[in-house]
XYZ file of N, CA, C and O in Angstrom:
836
model
N -9.111 13.704 11.536
C -7.942 14.753 11.946
C -7.184 15.200 13.348
O -7.665 13.845 14.110
N -5.974 14.895 12.902
C -4.988 15.163 14.303
C -5.640 16.066 14.994
O -6.473 17.155 15.399
N -5.727 15.485 17.082
C -6.098 16.215 18.073
C -4.791 16.879 18.107
O -5.155 17.765 18.956
N -3.600 16.358 18.158
C -2.143 17.218 18.838
C -1.981 17.367 20.218
O -1.436 17.797 21.059
N -2.962 16.383 20.705
C -2.962 15.898 21.999
C -1.494 15.079 22.954
O -1.184 14.436 21.942
N -1.899 15.310 23.678
C -0.594 14.418 24.394
C -1.088 13.938 25.391
O -2.201 14.251 26.248
N -0.413 12.080 25.404
C -1.116 11.133 26.202
C -0.952 11.735 27.598
O 0.260 11.572 27.966
N -1.810 11.399 28.502
C -1.212 11.384 29.815
C -1.582 10.206 30.349
O -1.624 9.359 30.252
N -0.528 10.383 32.384
C -0.663 9.023 32.538
C -1.579 8.200 31.936
O -1.602 6.641 31.839
N -3.235 8.316 32.574
C -4.311 7.677 32.480
C -4.436 7.184 31.165
O -4.508 6.172 30.544
N -4.300 8.121 30.408
C -4.443 7.624 28.608
C -3.689 6.575 27.813
O -3.936 5.317 27.762
N -2.726 7.119 28.316
C -1.152 5.409 28.379
C -1.758 4.366 28.664
O -1.317 3.497 27.688
N -1.947 4.401 30.156
C -1.629 3.273 30.916
C -3.207 2.510 29.864
O -3.156 1.165 29.964
N -4.433 3.220 29.839
C -5.145 2.440 29.408
C -4.724 1.773 27.722
O -5.254 0.825 27.628
N -3.918 2.386 27.039
C -3.176 1.814 25.837
C -2.907 1.006 25.961
O -2.839 -0.385 25.395
N -2.079 0.589 27.071
C -0.763 -0.665 27.283
C -1.315 -1.232 27.391
O -1.606 -2.402 27.314
N -3.109 -1.287 28.031
C -3.671 -2.440 29.100
C -4.417 -3.347 28.005
O -4.365 -4.534 27.616
N -4.776 -2.611 26.879
C -5.169 -2.557 25.429
C -4.153 -3.604 24.746
O -4.869 -4.884 24.210
N -2.913 -3.539 24.506
C -2.327 -3.528 23.706
C -1.761 -5.266 24.206
O -1.818 -6.093 23.821
N -1.683 -5.173 25.215
C -1.843 -6.928 26.212
C -2.908 -7.461 25.977
O -2.644 -8.838 26.099
N -4.151 -6.487 26.071
C -5.732 -8.020 25.273
C -5.164 -7.355 24.142
O -5.981 -8.517 24.078
N -4.574 -7.405 23.378
C -4.776 -7.818 21.525
C -5.758 -6.607 21.431
O -6.500 -6.452 20.396
N -6.043 -5.157 22.084
C -7.619 -4.178 21.812
C -6.962 -3.439 21.009
O -8.132 -2.650 20.303
N -6.123 -3.413 20.286
C -5.676 -2.414 18.772
C -6.503 -3.033 17.943
O -6.774 -4.382 17.283
N -6.735 -2.270 16.683
C -7.442 -3.343 15.436
C -6.859 -4.185 14.737
O -5.553 -4.183 15.145
N -7.370 -5.099 15.109
C -7.218 -6.586 14.514
C -6.700 -6.590 13.241
O -8.719 -6.327 12.767
N -6.662 -7.506 12.064
C -7.015 -7.790 10.728
C -5.963 -9.574 10.755
O -4.844 -9.215 10.081
N -6.542 -10.303 11.539
C -5.768 -11.832 11.536
C -6.104 -12.381 10.167
O -5.103 -13.492 9.947
N -7.041 -11.844 9.470
C -7.379 -12.718 8.204
C -6.377 -12.435 7.019
O -5.913 -11.092 7.391
N -6.076 -13.215 6.519
C -5.476 -12.820 5.509
C -5.977 -11.977 4.056
O -7.513 -12.856 3.655
N -5.282 -11.546 3.524
C -5.517 -10.460 2.481
C -5.155 -11.036 1.052
O -4.129 -11.873 1.178
N -6.084 -10.750 0.126
C -5.641 -11.172 -1.111
C -5.123 -10.368 -1.956
O -6.117 -9.681 -2.645
N -3.894 -10.262 -2.695
C -3.955 -9.229 -3.359
C -2.636 -10.354 -4.910
O -1.647 -10.170 -4.672
N -3.675 -10.502 -5.455
C -3.135 -11.212 -6.909
C -2.361 -12.785 -5.948
O -2.880 -13.701 -6.929
N -2.120 -12.468 -4.952
C -1.532 -13.840 -4.209
C -1.553 -13.646 -2.978
O -1.950 -12.613 -2.642
N -1.618 -13.973 -2.002
C -1.962 -14.374 -0.806
C -1.300 -13.368 0.176
O 0.357 -13.487 -0.225
N -1.493 -12.075 0.319
C -1.102 -11.438 1.309
C -1.162 -11.636 2.351
O -2.368 -11.162 3.284
N -0.170 -11.462 3.884
C -0.294 -11.671 4.855
C 0.237 -10.416 5.541
O 1.225 -9.242 5.597
N -1.027 -9.871 6.097
C -0.788 -8.352 6.488
C -1.383 -8.794 8.413
O -2.132 -9.102 8.497
N -0.223 -8.278 9.154
C -0.134 -8.243 11.070
C -1.217 -7.517 10.631
O -2.028 -6.652 10.469
N -0.978 -8.098 12.361
C -2.066 -7.105 13.449
C -1.573 -5.459 13.536
O -0.568 -5.476 13.314
N -1.775 -4.591 14.242
C -1.152 -3.747 14.460
C -0.848 -3.466 16.170
O -1.510 -4.171 16.707
N 0.318 -2.969 15.970
C 1.049 -2.906 17.493
C 0.936 -1.721 18.107
O 2.008 -0.864 16.730
N 0.872 -1.624 19.283
C 0.488 -0.174 20.638
C 1.424 -1.320 21.278
O 2.044 -2.226 21.915
N 2.587 -0.351 22.325
C 3.857 -0.655 22.969
C 3.270 -2.119 24.081
O 2.210 -1.450 24.017
N 3.759 -3.056 25.051
C 3.006 -3.592 25.652
C 4.264 -2.862 27.076
O 5.543 -2.798 26.846
N 3.911 -3.250 28.097
C 4.901 -3.042 29.182
C 5.640 -4.253 29.748
O 6.003 -3.643 30.509
N 5.972 -4.699 28.855
C 6.688 -5.979 28.874
C 7.690 -6.361 28.265
O 8.990 -7.046 28.097
N 8.210 -4.608 27.809
C 9.558 -4.740 26.987
C 10.729 -3.882 27.052
O 9.742 -3.224 27.652
N 11.994 -3.750 26.564
C 12.800 -2.553 27.476
C 12.376 -1.354 26.639
O 11.030 -1.074 25.858
N 13.137 -0.244 26.592
C 12.893 0.920 25.611
C 12.278 2.149 26.482
O 11.942 1.475 27.862
N 13.069 3.291 26.242
C 12.672 4.377 27.339
C 11.746 4.548 27.288
O 10.507 4.181 26.302
N 11.310 5.377 28.083
C 9.720 5.997 28.427
C 9.507 7.250 27.465
O 8.468 7.692 27.216
N 10.178 7.708 27.104
C 10.293 9.214 26.447
C 10.570 9.197 25.094
O 11.724 8.317 24.642
N 9.881 8.997 23.870
C 9.959 9.185 22.443
C 11.535 9.487 22.414
O 11.268 11.155 22.864
N 11.905 10.060 21.157
C 13.311 10.630 21.093
C 12.228 11.427 19.891
O 11.670 11.650 19.364
N 13.471 12.600 19.951
C 12.878 13.903 19.227
C 13.257 13.872 18.119
O 14.282 13.432 17.598
N 12.904 14.645 16.622
C 12.753 14.342 15.519
C 13.052 15.581 14.616
O 12.444 16.157 15.409
N 13.906 15.755 13.205
C 13.440 16.816 12.456
C 13.132 15.726 11.836
O 13.715 15.301 11.373
N 12.516 17.258 10.629
C 12.290 16.546 9.163
C 13.829 16.246 8.847
O 14.233 16.846 8.240
N 13.914 15.234 7.781
C 15.131 14.719 6.940
C 14.454 13.877 5.740
O 12.980 13.592 5.608
N 15.638 13.589 4.879
C 15.248 13.117 4.195
C 14.737 13.462 2.332
O 15.334 14.808 2.005
N 13.532 13.277 2.753
C 12.483 13.769 1.258
C 11.510 15.180 1.302
O 10.696 14.805 2.651
N 12.418 15.865 1.020
C 11.860 16.940 1.179
C 10.531 16.815 1.091
O 9.096 17.718 2.206
N 9.943 15.808 -0.249
C 8.290 16.511 -0.402
C 7.421 15.969 0.008
O 6.572 16.627 0.703
N 8.214 14.546 1.077
C 7.062 14.557 2.335
C 6.980 15.226 3.730
O 5.761 15.560 4.126
N 8.324 16.305 3.831
C 8.460 16.863 4.653
C 6.903 18.432 4.791
O 6.549 18.366 5.494
N 6.754 18.231 3.009
C 6.168 19.779 2.182
C 4.608 18.596 2.901
O 3.354 19.566 3.270
N 4.657 17.476 2.374
C 3.026 17.211 2.317
C 2.482 16.796 3.719
O 1.485 16.308 3.664
N 3.675 16.295 4.590
C 3.473 15.530 5.837
C 3.670 16.437 7.132
O 5.211 16.171 7.540
N 3.225 17.822 7.335
C 4.161 18.576 7.972
C 4.409 18.421 9.636
O 5.569 18.377 10.192
N 3.662 17.049 10.158
C 3.523 16.978 11.316
C 4.528 15.064 10.981
O 4.768 14.735 12.477
N 5.115 15.372 10.756
C 5.618 14.251 10.153
C 7.236 13.673 10.179
O 7.580 15.246 9.114
N 8.332 13.568 11.177
C 9.400 14.051 11.282
C 10.392 12.843 10.783
O 10.008 11.761 11.790
N 11.981 12.922 10.538
C 12.698 11.687 10.929
C 12.792 11.711 12.248
O 13.807 12.684 12.351
N 13.602 10.673 12.910
C 14.470 11.602 13.457
C 15.332 10.476 13.277
O 16.489 10.264 11.943
N 16.884 11.249 14.218
C 17.972 11.151 13.769
C 18.615 10.141 13.302
O 19.483 10.019 12.840
N 18.387 8.478 14.628
C 18.245 7.350 14.363
C 18.051 6.685 13.599
O 18.343 5.648 13.447
N 17.339 7.293 12.656
C 16.455 6.622 11.714
C 17.258 5.441 10.602
O 17.231 4.873 10.823
N 18.095 6.159 10.080
C 19.005 4.934 9.080
C 19.704 3.572 10.426
O 19.899 2.216 9.612
N 19.981 4.296 11.218
C 20.212 2.818 12.254
C 19.378 1.706 12.942
O 19.409 0.807 13.017
N 18.081 3.005 13.053
C 17.105 2.108 13.338
C 16.321 1.250 12.178
O 16.241 -0.053 12.517
N 16.752 1.695 11.086
C 16.051 0.605 9.826
C 17.303 -0.397 9.966
O 17.075 -1.424 10.036
N 18.382 -0.227 10.132
C 19.596 -1.297 9.448
C 18.764 -2.356 10.825
O 19.168 -3.425 10.277
N 19.033 -1.749 12.174
C 18.726 -3.166 12.970
C 17.231 -3.435 13.235
O 17.848 -4.925 13.324
N 16.156 -3.362 12.591
C 15.202 -3.939 12.073
C 15.550 -4.757 11.659
O 14.805 -6.157 11.673
N 16.374 -4.571 9.647
C 16.680 -5.961 9.488
C 17.739 -6.289 10.015
O 17.486 -8.137 9.551
N 18.626 -6.181 10.309
C 19.292 -7.253 11.596
C 18.422 -8.208 11.968
O 18.670 -9.702 12.179
N 17.641 -7.381 13.035
C 16.733 -8.232 14.188
C 16.304 -9.618 13.108
O 15.774 -10.526 13.437
N 15.857 -8.875 12.013
C 14.316 -9.927 11.013
C 15.626 -11.354 10.345
O 14.812 -12.191 10.610
N 16.419 -10.782 10.439
C 17.476 -11.551 9.372
C 17.801 -13.205 10.223
O 18.089 -14.216 10.215
N 18.019 -11.994 11.511
C 18.706 -13.474 12.449
C 17.489 -13.595 13.174
O 18.172 -15.274 13.448
N 16.120 -13.861 13.749
C 15.150 -14.613 13.782
C 14.987 -15.635 12.210
O 14.387 -17.131 13.044
N 15.205 -14.951 11.194
C 15.084 -16.232 9.492
C 15.937 -16.924 9.760
O 16.010 -18.524 9.697
N 16.864 -16.293 10.448
C 18.296 -18.162 10.117
C 17.900 -18.599 11.596
O 18.073 -19.770 11.143
N 17.588 -18.120 12.216
C 17.493 -19.269 13.189
C 16.173 -20.007 13.088
O 16.781 -21.190 13.796
N 15.682 -20.129 12.801
C 14.297 -20.544 11.833
C 14.975 -21.692 10.439
O 13.905 -21.846 10.058
N 16.010 -21.732 10.062
C 16.440 -21.795 8.791
C 16.053 -21.229 7.489
O 16.029 -21.772 6.629
N 15.636 -19.967 7.713
C 15.717 -19.282 6.607
C 16.100 -18.391 5.923
O 16.927 -18.142 6.889
N 15.985 -17.610 4.633
C 16.577 -17.185 3.912
C 16.723 -15.798 4.817
O 15.409 -15.700 4.675
N 17.562 -14.565 4.224
C 17.452 -13.015 4.853
C 16.484 -12.853 4.126
O 16.422 -13.345 2.238
N 15.900 -11.407 4.257
C 15.477 -10.432 3.341
C 16.235 -9.538 3.147
O 17.108 -9.582 4.027
N 16.603 -8.861 1.916
C 16.821 -7.869 1.366
C 16.351 -6.736 1.376
O 15.523 -6.628 1.036
N 17.356 -5.418 1.537
C 16.107 -4.195 1.430
C 16.101 -3.906 0.602
O 16.650 -4.571 -0.938
N 14.510 -3.316 0.566
C 14.599 -2.753 -1.247
C 13.643 -1.434 -0.852
O 13.514 -0.762 -0.087
N 14.554 -0.301 -2.012
C 13.919 1.273 -1.751
C 12.928 1.520 -2.110
O 12.081 2.366 -1.194
N 12.297 0.778 -2.519
C 10.590 1.317 -2.960
C 10.094 0.614 -1.585
O 9.068 1.310 -1.312
N 9.735 -0.523 -0.979
C 9.470 -0.893 -0.087
C 9.496 0.206 1.099
O 8.973 0.389 1.942
N 11.066 0.310 1.370
C 11.302 1.595 2.306
C 10.313 2.658 1.412
O 10.252 3.478 2.938
N 10.686 3.359 0.920
C 9.807 4.631 0.366
C 8.233 4.221 1.253
O 7.975 5.570 1.616
N 7.866 3.172 0.346
C 6.205 2.824 0.795
C 6.120 3.139 2.502
O 4.583 3.888 2.245
N 6.895 2.260 2.448
C 6.742 2.280 4.029
C 6.894 3.578 5.597
O 5.569 3.531 6.155
N 8.154 4.179 4.765
C 8.393 5.492 5.552
C 6.211 6.531 5.001
O 6.534 7.249 6.010
N 6.382 6.543 3.618
C 5.514 8.088 3.646
C 3.992 6.899 4.905
O 3.095 7.706 4.826
N 3.685 5.504 4.148
C 2.577 5.883 5.284
C 2.935 5.034 6.570
O 2.081 6.213 7.344
N 4.439 5.435 7.238
C 3.644 6.363 8.687
C 4.022 7.373 8.439
O 2.810 8.123 9.583
N 3.969 8.044 7.703
C 4.072 9.765 7.703
C 2.255 10.099 7.568
O 1.396 10.833 8.016
N 1.044 9.038 6.695
C -0.098 9.178 6.442
C -0.507 9.166 8.002
O -1.861 9.375 8.662
N -0.383 8.197 8.626
C -0.829 7.419 9.984
C -0.488 9.048 11.275
O -1.261 9.257 11.955
N 0.789 9.479 10.580
C 0.916 10.785 11.660
C -0.108 11.271 11.051
O -1.099 12.114 11.692
N -0.219 11.720 10.268
C -1.073 13.535 9.477
C -2.385 13.057 9.887
O -3.130 14.288 10.081
N -2.583 11.812 9.448
C -4.351 11.952 9.475
C -4.716 11.182 10.737
O -5.970 11.044 11.285
N -3.232 11.345 11.704
C -4.414 10.745 13.415
C -4.962 8.785 13.116
O -5.836 8.991 13.958
N -4.649 7.603 12.640
C -4.522 6.690 12.245
C -4.045 5.897 12.543
O -2.671 5.996 13.039
N -4.300 4.282 12.855
C -3.533 3.783 13.015
C -4.625 2.327 12.467
O -5.087 1.339 13.065
N -3.497 1.912 11.194
C -4.668 0.620 11.103
C -4.085 0.483 9.623
O -2.892 1.097 8.390
N -4.144 -0.488 8.623
C -3.254 -1.227 7.849
C -4.568 -0.887 6.749
O -3.578 -0.765 5.228
N -6.089 -0.424 6.959
C -6.415 0.815 5.236
C -6.668 2.179 6.176
O -6.594 2.656 7.597
N -6.080 3.243 4.878
C -5.993 4.395 5.663
C -7.680 4.969 5.438
O -7.780 4.553 3.973
N -8.494 5.107 6.095
C -9.527 6.152 6.287
C -9.907 7.235 5.411
O -10.454 7.276 5.386
N -8.818 7.825 5.227
C -8.959 9.114 4.448
C -8.971 8.961 2.962
O -9.845 9.184 2.790
N -8.064 7.799 2.142
C -8.154 7.574 0.859
C -8.366 6.127 1.022
O -9.362 5.342 -0.100
N -9.176 4.990 1.633
C -9.670 4.110 1.426
C -8.022 2.951 1.062
O -8.852 1.813 0.726
N -7.668 2.933 1.050
C -5.978 2.466 0.560
C -5.743 0.987 1.053
O -5.239 0.997 2.163
N -5.929 0.448 1.084
C -4.925 -0.927 1.455
C -3.318 -0.740 0.834
O -3.104 0.012 -0.029
N -3.298 -2.289 1.177
C -1.937 -2.439 0.725
C -0.889 -2.968 -0.256
O -0.283 -2.142 -0.632
N -2.501 -3.959 -1.133
C -1.873 -3.985 -2.403
C -1.905 -3.232 -2.793
O -1.113 -2.872 -4.146
N -2.961 -2.343 -2.596
C -2.992 -0.685 -3.759
C -1.641 0.220 -3.250
O -1.061 0.808 -4.592
N -1.525 0.077 -2.396
C 0.085 0.718 -1.798
C 1.088 1.211 -2.491
O 1.622 1.256 -3.338
N 1.511 -0.796 -2.978
C 2.370 -1.041 -3.546
C 2.495 -1.162 -5.441
O 3.136 -0.647 -5.732
N 1.272 -0.586 -5.168
C 1.077 -0.743 -7.259
C 1.219 0.834 -7.091
O 1.774 0.443 -7.986
N 0.577 1.872 -6.208
C 1.088 2.913 -6.525
C 2.587 3.102 -6.153
O 3.090 4.423 -7.463
N 3.168 2.190 -6.009
C 4.822 2.972 -5.671
C 5.800 2.399 -7.192
O 6.904 2.671 -7.052
N 4.552 1.628 -7.290
C 5.385 0.467 -8.529
C 6.073 -0.877 -8.754
O 7.104 -0.922 -9.108
N 6.278 -1.204 -7.021
C 6.335 -2.004 -6.766
C 5.406 -3.650 -6.818
O 4.304 -3.502 -6.658
N 6.000 -4.652 -8.353
C 5.703 -6.038 -8.721
C 5.598 -6.668 -8.623
O 6.569 -7.203 -8.004
N 4.481 -7.248 -7.384
C 4.871 -8.664 -6.568
C 4.151 -9.627 -6.610
O 2.530 -9.342 -7.618
N 4.959 -10.789 -6.262
C 3.283 -11.665 -5.977
C 3.155 -11.764 -4.848
O 2.078 -12.206 -4.430
N 3.226 -11.427 -3.991
C 3.353 -11.401 -2.268
C 3.728 -10.899 -1.486
O 4.651 -10.006 -1.998
N 2.776 -9.462 -0.421
C 3.627 -8.648 0.083
C 2.468 -8.882 1.669
O 1.611 -9.443 1.433
N 3.744 -8.296 2.518
C 2.965 -8.343 3.942
C 3.049 -6.810 5.019
O 3.826 -6.305 3.730
N 2.258 -6.903 5.652
C 2.319 -5.453 6.104
C 2.560 -5.725 7.953
O 1.631 -6.004 8.400
N 3.271 -4.789 8.639
C 3.355 -4.988 10.043
C 3.349 -3.177 10.243
O 4.399 -2.955 10.194
N 2.981 -3.640 11.676
C 2.669 -2.169 12.136
C 2.955 -1.851 13.237
O 2.890 -2.750 13.913
N 3.649 -1.177 14.104
C 3.958 -0.627 15.819
C 3.762 1.116 15.961
O 4.462 1.413 15.051
N 3.580 1.006 16.792
C 3.226 3.106 17.247
C 3.750 2.507 18.879
O 2.917 2.301 19.080
N 4.923 3.821 19.314
C 4.705 3.917 20.832
C 6.242 3.489 21.481
O 6.505 3.918 21.776
N 6.914 2.289 20.197
C 7.891 1.636 21.086
C 9.321 3.089 20.813
O 9.188 3.275 19.878
N 10.082 2.811 21.736
C 10.760 4.344 21.276
C 12.389 3.045 20.893
O 13.598 4.351 20.911
N 12.578 2.462 21.070
C 13.537 1.331 19.622
C 13.526 0.272 19.277
O 12.533 -0.516 18.802
N 13.986 -0.182 17.965
C 13.945 -1.308 16.732
C 13.905 -2.297 18.264
O 12.985 -3.294 17.822
N 14.276 -2.950 19.009
C 13.964 -3.871 20.211
C 13.161 -4.053 20.410
O 12.688 -5.099 20.499
N 12.629 -2.620 21.268
C 11.154 -3.245 21.595
C 10.093 -3.154 20.340
O 9.214 -3.825 21.030
N 10.077 -2.712 19.274
C 8.932 -2.670 18.275
C 9.731 -4.504 17.990
O 7.738 -4.926 17.937
N 10.033 -4.587 17.431
C 10.435 -6.253 17.497
C 10.116 -7.454 17.910
O 9.823 -7.922 17.824
N 10.255 -6.625 19.536
C 9.671 -7.970 20.082
C 8.414 -8.263 20.565
O 8.248 -8.847 20.880
N 7.672 -6.363 20.196
C 6.326 -7.219 20.174
C 5.743 -7.245 19.071
O 5.036 -7.737 19.250
N 6.651 -7.606 18.019
C 6.265 -7.549 16.246
C 6.429 -9.115 16.673
O 5.774 -10.293 16.761
N 7.342 -9.927 17.347
C 7.862 -11.432 17.733
C 6.763 -11.942 19.047
O 6.108 -13.388 18.371
N 5.994 -11.435 19.526
C 5.463 -11.615 20.647
C 3.639 -11.923 20.011
O 3.031 -12.482 20.841
N 3.826 -11.276 19.017
C 2.145 -11.291 18.008
C 2.102 -12.487 16.873
O 2.954 -12.207 16.580
N 1.290 -13.331 17.342
C 1.191 -14.546 15.897
C 1.381 -13.974 14.734
O 2.141 -14.152 13.601
N 0.485 -12.860 14.463
C -0.188 -12.116 13.111
C 1.500 -11.706 12.316
O 2.382 -12.193 11.067
N 2.392 -10.680 13.370
C 3.477 -10.371 12.951
C 4.755 -11.311 12.859
O 5.501 -10.759 11.794
N 4.610 -11.826 13.092
C 5.464 -13.045 13.370
C 6.053 -14.467 12.269
O 6.192 -14.309 12.018
N 4.600 -14.483 11.856
C 4.086 -14.955 10.634
C 4.674 -14.253 9.381
O 5.344 -14.601 8.738
N 4.880 -12.868 9.493
C 4.961 -12.245 8.188
C 6.535 -12.127 8.639
O 7.376 -12.461 7.295
N 7.174 -12.037 9.898
C 8.492 -12.018 9.778
C 9.044 -13.463 9.506
O 10.410 -13.418 8.411
N 8.493 -14.073 9.288
C 9.384 -16.066 9.709
C 8.350 -16.824 7.822
O 8.594 -17.700 7.795
N 8.174 -15.692 7.358
C 7.198 -16.283 5.707
C 8.942 -16.049 5.153
O 9.002 -15.525 4.496
N 8.791 -17.588 4.486
C 9.390 -18.458 4.084
C 9.607 -17.395 2.560
O 9.862 -17.149 1.856
N 7.658 -16.397 2.336
C 8.220 -16.303 0.823
C 8.428 -15.126 0.520
O 8.601 -14.284 -0.599
N 8.629 -14.015 1.506
C 9.394 -13.008 1.184
C 10.766 -13.022 1.512
O 11.315 -13.822 2.200
N 11.053 -12.376 0.304
C 12.732 -12.080 -0.132
C 12.542 -10.255 0.223
O 13.934 -10.420 0.305
N 12.236 -9.684 0.071
C 12.472 -8.137 0.396
C 12.031 -7.419 1.684
O 10.730 -7.676 1.944
N 12.363 -6.385 1.989
C 12.476 -5.452 3.552
C 12.231 -4.218 2.814
O 13.311 -3.910 2.558
N 11.049 -3.322 3.619
C 12.060 -2.252 3.656
C 11.018 -1.432 4.810
O 9.909 -2.170 5.636
N 12.151 -0.865 5.442
C 11.806 -0.110 7.452
C 11.509 1.199 6.773
O 12.129 1.853 6.459
N 10.235 1.563 7.408
C 9.854 2.815 7.990
C 9.922 3.638 9.184
O 8.858 2.658 9.669
N 10.640 4.348 9.448
C 10.201 4.999 10.807
C 10.381 6.306 11.025
O 10.545 7.395 10.528
N 9.277 6.603 11.765
C 9.116 8.417 11.606
C 8.425 8.897 13.109
O 8.016 8.425 13.569
N 8.568 10.152 13.414
C 8.238 10.724 14.822
C 7.130 11.464 14.601
O 7.141 11.970 13.790
N 6.327 11.195 15.106
C 5.511 12.486 15.757
C 3.625 12.105 16.120
O 3.455 10.866 16.322
N 2.384 12.781 16.170
C 1.158 12.529 16.699
C 1.108 11.701 17.489
O 1.871 12.101 18.209
N 0.356 10.826 17.742
C -0.604 10.319 18.537
C 0.349 9.932 19.725
O 0.568 9.699 21.192
N 0.993 8.515 18.999
C 1.627 7.532 19.759
C 3.405 8.273 20.018
O 4.656 7.253 20.187
N 3.935 9.158 19.102
C 4.617 9.739 19.682
C 6.183 8.872 18.313
O 6.886 9.711 17.271
N 6.250 7.895 18.176
C 6.943 6.979 17.262
C 6.509 5.701 16.615
O 5.167 4.619 17.299
N 5.799 5.656 14.889
C 5.898 4.909 14.516
C 7.030 3.721 13.366
O 7.462 4.097 12.912
N 6.245 2.990 13.807
C 7.733 1.595 12.598
C 6.159 0.839 11.889
O 5.139 0.372 12.493
N 6.942 0.596 10.570
C 6.383 0.332 9.166
C 6.911 -1.085 8.663
O 8.277 -0.710 8.896
N 6.608 -2.027 8.271
C 7.789 -2.706 7.764
C 6.615 -2.927 6.766
O 5.506 -3.870 6.766
N 7.230 -3.233 5.510
C 6.971 -3.950 4.405
C 7.847 -5.180 3.491
O 8.341 -4.685 3.473
N 6.624 -5.947 3.335
C 7.823 -6.869 3.241
C 7.195 -7.759 1.504
O 6.292 -7.545 1.447
N 8.239 -8.408 0.835
C 7.676 -8.553 -0.236
C 8.597 -9.378 -0.866
O 9.674 -9.982 -0.839
N 7.740 -10.138 -2.461
C 7.654 -11.254 -3.419
C 8.059 -10.461 -4.027
O 7.065 -10.438 -5.106
N 8.983 -10.008 -5.334
C 8.433 -9.741 -5.937
C 8.459 -10.916 -7.549
O 8.595 -11.282 -7.652
N 7.479 -10.225 -8.425
C 7.317 -10.106 -9.365
C 8.215 -10.822 -10.657
O 9.382 -9.745 -10.442
N 8.516 -12.333 -10.830
C 9.930 -12.328 -11.727
C 9.255 -12.623 -13.055
O 8.484 -12.935 -13.381
């Protein structure tokens, strides 16, 4: 159940300390969904990256069905630009390692967006939804994404794409997903609301052929 609380400075400092110590729920192990699926850690904001201190305001946007199902979940006005920037940063990092780019996949974007809304609406932050018990592989299947391998990166509290990306790249599990040569497609979700203000989701995949 959502608390609707606003983070005070002491609570925020505690969360920042936990993030720096890797104190958010960790899932370093690899899950198997038909093929090996790499699920990154959860990332809350560290204090060594850029970005403003205030979460941007958002408004209901895009999918009206999502707005009805998840009334606490909002699409920020900058969502399109932020998703494009995350894609650019991912492919820039992959190119620097001699890897091919990932391309946008609309199904994975829908999956990422809805999962951000689920975390906001039900006040959790994890790769497993505690309300329905769904896992990454089950969510991909539900959305009709036939895959050989899928991976997921989560972040919450970062207020710019660069800050979210920097935090992911500073974490071994997330960095592995971003630089995994098996992934060829990516969907990015970003929504505002909830305990941490901004929620970022990356859904990586290699489709079954």
